[in-house]
Amino acid sequence: MKHDIKLEPISKWGVKNPKPFIIAGPCSAESEEQMLETARGMDLTKVSAFRAGVWKPRTRPNTFEGVGSEGLQWLKTVKQETGLLTATEVANVKHVYEALKAGIDIIWIGARTTTNPFAVQEIADALKGVDITVLVKNPINPDVELWLGAIERIANAGVTKLGAIHRGFSRFEQSIYRNPPHWQLPIELRRMMPDLPIICDPSHIAGTTTLLDEISQRAFDLNFDGLIIETHCNPKVALSDAKQQITPYELSRMLGRLALRSPETSDPEFLQTLDELRSQIDKLDVELLRLMGTRMKVSEEIGKVKKSQGITIFQAGRWDLILKKSIELGATEGLSEEFISKIFKAIHEESINHQTQIMNAK
Ligand code: PEP
Ligand code: MN
C-alpha cells in the first residue's frame, strides 16, 4: 500500500544544511558545560541540530535516567549560542508538554516507545495543532507495520514535518552490532511513504565507534536523508552509551570522509541485492570468528595436556600435516595455496601463543 499523506521535505523544516541533515549531540544531557563544550566543537557548516536525551529509557533501574526538564534549558542555551536546532526524546504526554514549553524544535520517539501504540497515540493526541518536527525511531523488533503505524498516528494528528530514524533492531543472536540494521525495512518504509525523510542512527546500530563510518556510508549509499550521531566532548566519562560516542572533532573528520552519492545512480534493486549479500557476509564473519575462538579453546586444552606430560608446544610433523591437508581441502573449495598457507600460519601462530600462556601460567 502506498500512502498519500502530505509531508514537508527537510528543506522546509528550518534546517540550515538539509542535505545531508545531521543531528549530533550527547546521548544524555549531563550538565550545561558538557552540552556547550560539545556544541562549540561542532562544524556548523555540516551539523544542523543538537540532540540530547533528558529522559533516558534505561533497561535496568538505578542507572542514570536523565537530568529531566532542567536539561531542556541547557538545550535552549546551546541554541542561543550556536543557532543549532534542538532535539530531544519524548516518551509520554508530560515529556511532550515540557518539550513544547521549552521551545524544543525536534522531538523524537524512541525505539521502546514506538513498539507501544497506546503510548504513541497519546503522544500524537498531545501534538494536535502543534507545529513541531517529529522523528519516529524504528521499534526494537523488526516490524515495518508497527513502525509505519506509529508514523501514521503522528501524521494523522496533523504533523507534517515528520521523519523516521533507522536505529537497528534488538537481537538474540551474536552480532558485531549492538542493534543489527535490517536495511530492507527502511527501504520498504520508503516504498510505502516515498516522501518520508529517513535518517540513520549509526551510534545505536553500532554500539561502538569503530563501525560508525561503514554504517553511515551504507545509509548514504541507500539514499538516506541524514544521520543522528551521538557526540560528546569527553565520551570516556559519558553517563550513558559511553562506548559509542565520538568527540565533535572526530565527528567532523568522519563527516569529511563520507561520500554522498547521487540518488540517480543508486538503483534500489541493485542496492537491496548488494545489501542482502553483505548481510550474508557479516553473518559468515561472525561464524568464522566464533569458530576460531572455539579452535583456540581446544588448543588451550592441548596446552594443558602437554604441560602435564612435560612435552614441547611445537611439533613440526603435526604442523606440516595440518598445512598439507588444509591446502588440499582448500583447493577443492577454490582457495589458493598462498591464501591457505597465510591464514593457517596466522592461526598456528595464535594457537602457539595461547598454548604458551597455558604452559607459563603459574
Ligand atoms: C537514544 O537516542 O539515546 C536512545 C535511547 O535511542 P533508542 O530509542 O534508539 O534506543
Ligand atoms: Mn544513547
Short mmCIF file of N, CA, C and O in Angstrom, two decimals, residues 89-179:
data_model
loop_
_atom_site.label_atom_id
_atom_site.label_comp_id
_atom_site.label_asym_id
_atom_site.label_seq_id
_atom_site.Cartn_x
_atom_site.Cartn_y
_atom_site.Cartn_z
N GLU A 89 14.30 13.38 23.14
CA GLU A 89 13.36 12.25 23.08
C GLU A 89 12.17 12.48 24.01
O GLU A 89 12.35 12.94 25.14
N VAL A 90 10.99 12.13 23.52
CA VAL A 90 9.80 12.15 24.39
C VAL A 90 9.19 10.75 24.41
O VAL A 90 9.19 10.05 23.42
N ALA A 91 8.69 10.38 25.58
CA ALA A 91 8.11 9.04 25.71
C ALA A 91 6.69 9.07 26.26
O ALA A 91 6.01 8.05 26.28
N ASN A 92 6.25 10.25 26.71
CA ASN A 92 4.87 10.34 27.20
C ASN A 92 4.38 11.79 27.06
O ASN A 92 5.13 12.67 26.63
N VAL A 93 3.12 11.99 27.44
CA VAL A 93 2.49 13.29 27.23
C VAL A 93 3.18 14.38 28.06
O VAL A 93 3.37 15.51 27.59
N LYS A 94 3.57 14.03 29.27
CA LYS A 94 4.25 15.02 30.12
C LYS A 94 5.54 15.51 29.43
O LYS A 94 5.81 16.71 29.38
N HIS A 95 6.29 14.57 28.85
CA HIS A 95 7.51 14.96 28.13
C HIS A 95 7.17 15.92 26.99
O HIS A 95 7.88 16.89 26.75
N VAL A 96 6.09 15.59 26.25
CA VAL A 96 5.72 16.45 25.11
C VAL A 96 5.44 17.86 25.60
O VAL A 96 5.97 18.84 25.05
N TYR A 97 4.63 18.00 26.66
CA TYR A 97 4.30 19.35 27.15
C TYR A 97 5.54 20.09 27.61
O TYR A 97 5.72 21.28 27.32
N GLU A 98 6.41 19.39 28.31
CA GLU A 98 7.65 20.04 28.79
C GLU A 98 8.50 20.51 27.62
O GLU A 98 9.05 21.61 27.62
N ALA A 99 8.61 19.63 26.59
CA ALA A 99 9.45 19.97 25.43
C ALA A 99 8.84 21.16 24.68
O ALA A 99 9.57 22.07 24.24
N LEU A 100 7.52 21.17 24.54
CA LEU A 100 6.86 22.27 23.83
C LEU A 100 7.03 23.57 24.60
O LEU A 100 7.34 24.62 24.02
N LYS A 101 6.87 23.48 25.92
CA LYS A 101 7.01 24.66 26.78
C LYS A 101 8.42 25.26 26.64
O LYS A 101 8.59 26.47 26.62
N ALA A 102 9.41 24.38 26.50
CA ALA A 102 10.80 24.85 26.41
C ALA A 102 11.16 25.28 24.98
O ALA A 102 12.29 25.71 24.74
N GLY A 103 10.24 25.11 24.04
CA GLY A 103 10.52 25.55 22.66
C GLY A 103 11.49 24.66 21.90
O GLY A 103 12.21 25.12 21.01
N ILE A 104 11.51 23.38 22.25
CA ILE A 104 12.38 22.42 21.53
C ILE A 104 11.90 22.33 20.07
O ILE A 104 10.70 22.35 19.81
N ASP A 105 12.85 22.23 19.12
CA ASP A 105 12.48 22.23 17.70
C ASP A 105 12.08 20.85 17.17
O ASP A 105 11.23 20.73 16.29
N ILE A 106 12.78 19.83 17.66
CA ILE A 106 12.57 18.48 17.11
C ILE A 106 12.39 17.51 18.29
O ILE A 106 13.21 17.51 19.21
N ILE A 107 11.35 16.71 18.25
CA ILE A 107 11.26 15.66 19.25
C ILE A 107 11.33 14.32 18.54
O ILE A 107 10.92 14.20 17.37
N TRP A 108 11.92 13.34 19.20
CA TRP A 108 11.90 12.00 18.60
C TRP A 108 11.28 11.01 19.56
O TRP A 108 11.30 11.19 20.77
N ILE A 109 10.65 10.01 18.96
CA ILE A 109 10.03 8.94 19.73
C ILE A 109 11.02 7.77 19.71
O ILE A 109 11.45 7.33 18.64
N GLY A 110 11.40 7.31 20.88
CA GLY A 110 12.43 6.27 20.99
C GLY A 110 11.92 4.90 20.59
O GLY A 110 10.71 4.67 20.49
N ALA A 111 12.88 4.01 20.36
CA ALA A 111 12.55 2.67 19.85
C ALA A 111 11.61 1.90 20.78
O ALA A 111 10.71 1.19 20.33
N ARG A 112 11.82 2.07 22.08
CA ARG A 112 10.98 1.33 23.02
C ARG A 112 9.55 1.86 23.01
O ARG A 112 8.59 1.12 23.20
N THR A 113 9.41 3.17 22.78
CA THR A 113 8.07 3.78 22.77
C THR A 113 7.33 3.43 21.48
O THR A 113 6.12 3.20 21.51
N THR A 114 8.05 3.39 20.36
CA THR A 114 7.39 3.10 19.07
C THR A 114 6.69 1.74 19.10
O THR A 114 5.70 1.53 18.40
N THR A 115 7.21 0.83 19.93
CA THR A 115 6.60 -0.51 20.00
C THR A 115 5.21 -0.46 20.64
O THR A 115 4.47 -1.43 20.55
N ASN A 116 4.87 0.66 21.30
CA ASN A 116 3.64 0.70 22.08
C ASN A 116 2.61 1.68 21.48
O ASN A 116 2.69 2.88 21.70
N PRO A 117 1.63 1.16 20.74
CA PRO A 117 0.65 2.03 20.08
C PRO A 117 -0.12 2.93 21.04
O PRO A 117 -0.49 4.05 20.68
N PHE A 118 -0.38 2.48 22.28
CA PHE A 118 -1.08 3.33 23.25
C PHE A 118 -0.25 4.60 23.52
O PHE A 118 -0.76 5.71 23.49
N ALA A 119 1.03 4.36 23.79
CA ALA A 119 1.91 5.50 24.11
C ALA A 119 2.02 6.43 22.92
O ALA A 119 1.94 7.66 23.06
N VAL A 120 2.17 5.85 21.71
CA VAL A 120 2.32 6.69 20.51
C VAL A 120 1.05 7.50 20.28
O VAL A 120 1.11 8.68 19.96
N GLN A 121 -0.12 6.86 20.47
CA GLN A 121 -1.38 7.58 20.24
C GLN A 121 -1.52 8.74 21.22
O GLN A 121 -1.96 9.83 20.85
N GLU A 122 -1.13 8.52 22.48
CA GLU A 122 -1.22 9.61 23.46
C GLU A 122 -0.32 10.78 23.07
O GLU A 122 -0.71 11.94 23.17
N ILE A 123 0.88 10.44 22.60
CA ILE A 123 1.81 11.49 22.15
C ILE A 123 1.20 12.22 20.95
O ILE A 123 1.20 13.46 20.88
N ALA A 124 0.64 11.44 20.01
CA ALA A 124 0.02 12.04 18.81
C ALA A 124 -1.10 13.00 19.22
O ALA A 124 -1.17 14.12 18.71
N ASP A 125 -1.94 12.57 20.17
CA ASP A 125 -3.05 13.44 20.60
C ASP A 125 -2.52 14.74 21.20
O ASP A 125 -3.11 15.80 21.00
N ALA A 126 -1.41 14.64 21.91
CA ALA A 126 -0.84 15.84 22.53
C ALA A 126 -0.23 16.78 21.49
O ALA A 126 0.08 17.94 21.78
N LEU A 127 -0.01 16.25 20.28
CA LEU A 127 0.64 17.06 19.24
C LEU A 127 -0.35 17.70 18.27
O LEU A 127 0.06 18.40 17.34
N LYS A 128 -1.64 17.46 18.47
CA LYS A 128 -2.66 18.03 17.55
C LYS A 128 -2.53 19.55 17.50
O LYS A 128 -2.48 20.22 18.53
N GLY A 129 -2.44 20.08 16.29
CA GLY A 129 -2.39 21.54 16.11
C GLY A 129 -1.03 22.15 16.45
O GLY A 129 -0.89 23.37 16.47
N VAL A 130 -0.03 21.33 16.70
CA VAL A 130 1.29 21.86 17.08
C VAL A 130 2.23 21.79 15.87
O VAL A 130 2.25 20.78 15.16
N ASP A 131 2.99 22.86 15.65
CA ASP A 131 3.95 22.86 14.53
C ASP A 131 5.34 22.52 15.07
O ASP A 131 6.06 23.38 15.55
N ILE A 132 5.69 21.26 15.01
CA ILE A 132 7.00 20.82 15.51
C ILE A 132 7.46 19.67 14.63
O ILE A 132 6.64 19.02 13.97
N THR A 133 8.75 19.43 14.59
CA THR A 133 9.27 18.30 13.81
C THR A 133 9.29 17.06 14.70
O THR A 133 9.74 17.12 15.85
N VAL A 134 8.82 15.95 14.15
CA VAL A 134 8.78 14.70 14.92
C VAL A 134 9.51 13.60 14.15
O VAL A 134 9.24 13.39 12.96
N LEU A 135 10.41 12.93 14.82
CA LEU A 135 11.12 11.80 14.20
C LEU A 135 10.73 10.53 14.96
O LEU A 135 10.71 10.52 16.19
N VAL A 136 10.43 9.49 14.21
CA VAL A 136 9.99 8.24 14.84
C VAL A 136 11.04 7.17 14.61
O VAL A 136 11.30 6.75 13.47
N LYS A 137 11.66 6.72 15.71
CA LYS A 137 12.64 5.64 15.58
C LYS A 137 11.93 4.34 15.28
O LYS A 137 10.76 4.17 15.63
N ASN A 138 12.65 3.40 14.66
CA ASN A 138 12.02 2.10 14.41
C ASN A 138 11.76 1.41 15.76
O ASN A 138 12.45 1.66 16.73
N PRO A 139 10.72 0.55 15.81
CA PRO A 139 10.52 -0.21 17.05
C PRO A 139 11.69 -1.17 17.27
O PRO A 139 12.41 -1.47 16.31
N ILE A 140 11.86 -1.66 18.48
CA ILE A 140 13.02 -2.54 18.74
C ILE A 140 12.92 -3.86 17.98
O ILE A 140 13.93 -4.47 17.68
N ASN A 141 11.70 -4.27 17.64
CA ASN A 141 11.54 -5.51 16.85
C ASN A 141 11.35 -5.16 15.37
O ASN A 141 10.75 -4.15 15.04
N PRO A 142 11.88 -5.99 14.47
CA PRO A 142 11.85 -5.64 13.04
C PRO A 142 10.46 -5.82 12.42
O PRO A 142 10.20 -6.77 11.70
N ASP A 143 9.57 -4.88 12.72
CA ASP A 143 8.19 -4.95 12.25
C ASP A 143 7.87 -3.63 11.56
O ASP A 143 7.65 -2.61 12.21
N VAL A 144 7.88 -3.66 10.23
CA VAL A 144 7.73 -2.41 9.48
C VAL A 144 6.33 -1.83 9.64
O VAL A 144 6.13 -0.62 9.63
N GLU A 145 5.33 -2.69 9.86
CA GLU A 145 3.95 -2.22 10.05
C GLU A 145 3.82 -1.42 11.33
O GLU A 145 3.12 -0.41 11.39
N LEU A 146 4.49 -1.89 12.38
CA LEU A 146 4.44 -1.20 13.67
C LEU A 146 5.11 0.18 13.56
O LEU A 146 4.64 1.18 14.12
N TRP A 147 6.20 0.21 12.81
CA TRP A 147 6.93 1.47 12.58
C TRP A 147 6.04 2.43 11.79
O TRP A 147 5.81 3.57 12.19
N LEU A 148 5.49 1.91 10.68
CA LEU A 148 4.59 2.70 9.85
C LEU A 148 3.38 3.17 10.65
O LEU A 148 2.95 4.32 10.54
N GLY A 149 2.84 2.27 11.48
CA GLY A 149 1.66 2.60 12.29
C GLY A 149 1.93 3.79 13.19
O GLY A 149 1.09 4.70 13.31
N ALA A 150 3.09 3.82 13.81
CA ALA A 150 3.44 4.94 14.70
C ALA A 150 3.54 6.23 13.88
O ALA A 150 3.04 7.28 14.30
N ILE A 151 4.13 6.14 12.70
CA ILE A 151 4.27 7.32 11.83
C ILE A 151 2.89 7.82 11.40
O ILE A 151 2.61 9.02 11.42
N GLU A 152 2.01 6.88 11.06
CA GLU A 152 0.64 7.26 10.66
C GLU A 152 -0.10 7.96 11.80
O GLU A 152 -0.83 8.93 11.58
N ARG A 153 0.07 7.46 13.02
CA ARG A 153 -0.61 8.09 14.17
C ARG A 153 -0.18 9.55 14.31
O ARG A 153 -1.00 10.43 14.54
N ILE A 154 1.13 9.79 14.16
CA ILE A 154 1.63 11.17 14.29
C ILE A 154 1.15 12.01 13.11
O ILE A 154 0.71 13.15 13.27
N ALA A 155 1.20 11.42 11.91
CA ALA A 155 0.73 12.16 10.71
C ALA A 155 -0.75 12.48 10.83
O ALA A 155 -1.18 13.59 10.49
N ASN A 156 -1.54 11.55 11.34
CA ASN A 156 -2.98 11.79 11.48
C ASN A 156 -3.29 12.91 12.47
O ASN A 156 -4.36 13.49 12.43
N ALA A 157 -2.33 13.20 13.36
CA ALA A 157 -2.53 14.31 14.30
C ALA A 157 -2.26 15.65 13.60
O ALA A 157 -2.40 16.70 14.20
N GLY A 158 -1.83 15.60 12.34
CA GLY A 158 -1.62 16.83 11.57
C GLY A 158 -0.17 17.27 11.48
O GLY A 158 0.14 18.33 10.95
N VAL A 159 0.75 16.44 12.00
CA VAL A 159 2.18 16.80 11.94
C VAL A 159 2.66 16.57 10.50
O VAL A 159 2.47 15.48 9.95
N THR A 160 3.26 17.58 9.89
CA THR A 160 3.72 17.41 8.50
C THR A 160 5.25 17.41 8.39
O THR A 160 5.80 17.04 7.37
N LYS A 161 5.92 17.88 9.47
CA LYS A 161 7.38 17.79 9.47
C LYS A 161 7.72 16.50 10.21
O LYS A 161 7.94 16.48 11.43
N LEU A 162 7.72 15.43 9.44
CA LEU A 162 7.77 14.10 10.04
C LEU A 162 8.84 13.28 9.35
O LEU A 162 8.98 13.32 8.13
N GLY A 163 9.61 12.53 10.15
CA GLY A 163 10.65 11.68 9.56
C GLY A 163 10.81 10.41 10.37
O GLY A 163 10.23 10.26 11.46
N ALA A 164 11.59 9.48 9.82
CA ALA A 164 11.83 8.20 10.50
C ALA A 164 13.32 8.08 10.79
O ALA A 164 14.15 8.68 10.09
N ILE A 165 13.64 7.32 11.82
CA ILE A 165 15.05 7.05 12.14
C ILE A 165 15.26 5.54 12.20
O ILE A 165 14.59 4.84 12.96
N HIS A 166 16.22 5.05 11.41
CA HIS A 166 16.60 3.64 11.49
C HIS A 166 17.72 3.51 12.51
O HIS A 166 18.82 4.01 12.28
N ARG A 167 17.44 2.83 13.64
CA ARG A 167 18.45 2.69 14.70
C ARG A 167 18.77 1.24 14.99
O ARG A 167 19.38 0.90 15.99
N GLY A 168 18.36 0.33 14.05
CA GLY A 168 18.66 -1.08 14.24
C GLY A 168 17.66 -1.74 15.18
O GLY A 168 16.82 -1.08 15.78
N PHE A 169 17.80 -3.08 15.30
CA PHE A 169 16.78 -3.88 16.00
C PHE A 169 17.44 -4.78 17.03
O PHE A 169 18.58 -5.21 16.86
N SER A 170 16.68 -5.07 18.08
CA SER A 170 17.21 -5.97 19.12
C SER A 170 17.58 -7.31 18.49
O SER A 170 17.02 -7.69 17.47
N ARG A 171 18.49 -7.99 19.14
CA ARG A 171 18.94 -9.26 18.56
C ARG A 171 18.98 -10.32 19.65
O ARG A 171 19.06 -10.00 20.83
N PHE A 172 18.91 -11.57 19.23
CA PHE A 172 19.16 -12.64 20.19
C PHE A 172 20.36 -13.47 19.77
O PHE A 172 20.89 -14.24 20.51
N GLU A 173 20.79 -13.26 18.51
CA GLU A 173 21.98 -13.96 18.04
C GLU A 173 23.20 -13.08 18.28
O GLU A 173 23.07 -11.87 18.42
N GLN A 174 24.38 -13.73 18.26
CA GLN A 174 25.59 -12.93 18.38
C GLN A 174 25.73 -12.05 17.14
O GLN A 174 25.36 -12.46 16.05
N SER A 175 26.24 -10.85 17.31
CA SER A 175 26.36 -9.96 16.16
C SER A 175 27.47 -8.96 16.42
O SER A 175 27.82 -8.70 17.57
N ILE A 176 28.01 -8.41 15.35
CA ILE A 176 29.02 -7.36 15.55
C ILE A 176 28.33 -6.05 15.94
O ILE A 176 28.97 -5.11 16.37
N TYR A 177 27.01 -5.98 15.76
CA TYR A 177 26.27 -4.75 16.05
C TYR A 177 25.56 -4.83 17.39
O TYR A 177 25.12 -5.90 17.79
N ARG A 178 25.40 -3.68 18.03
CA ARG A 178 24.57 -3.64 19.24
C ARG A 178 23.10 -3.87 18.86
O ARG A 178 22.40 -4.64 19.50
N ASN A 179 22.67 -3.19 17.81
CA ASN A 179 21.31 -3.37 17.27
C ASN A 179 21.44 -3.55 15.76
O ASN A 179 21.54 -2.56 15.02
#
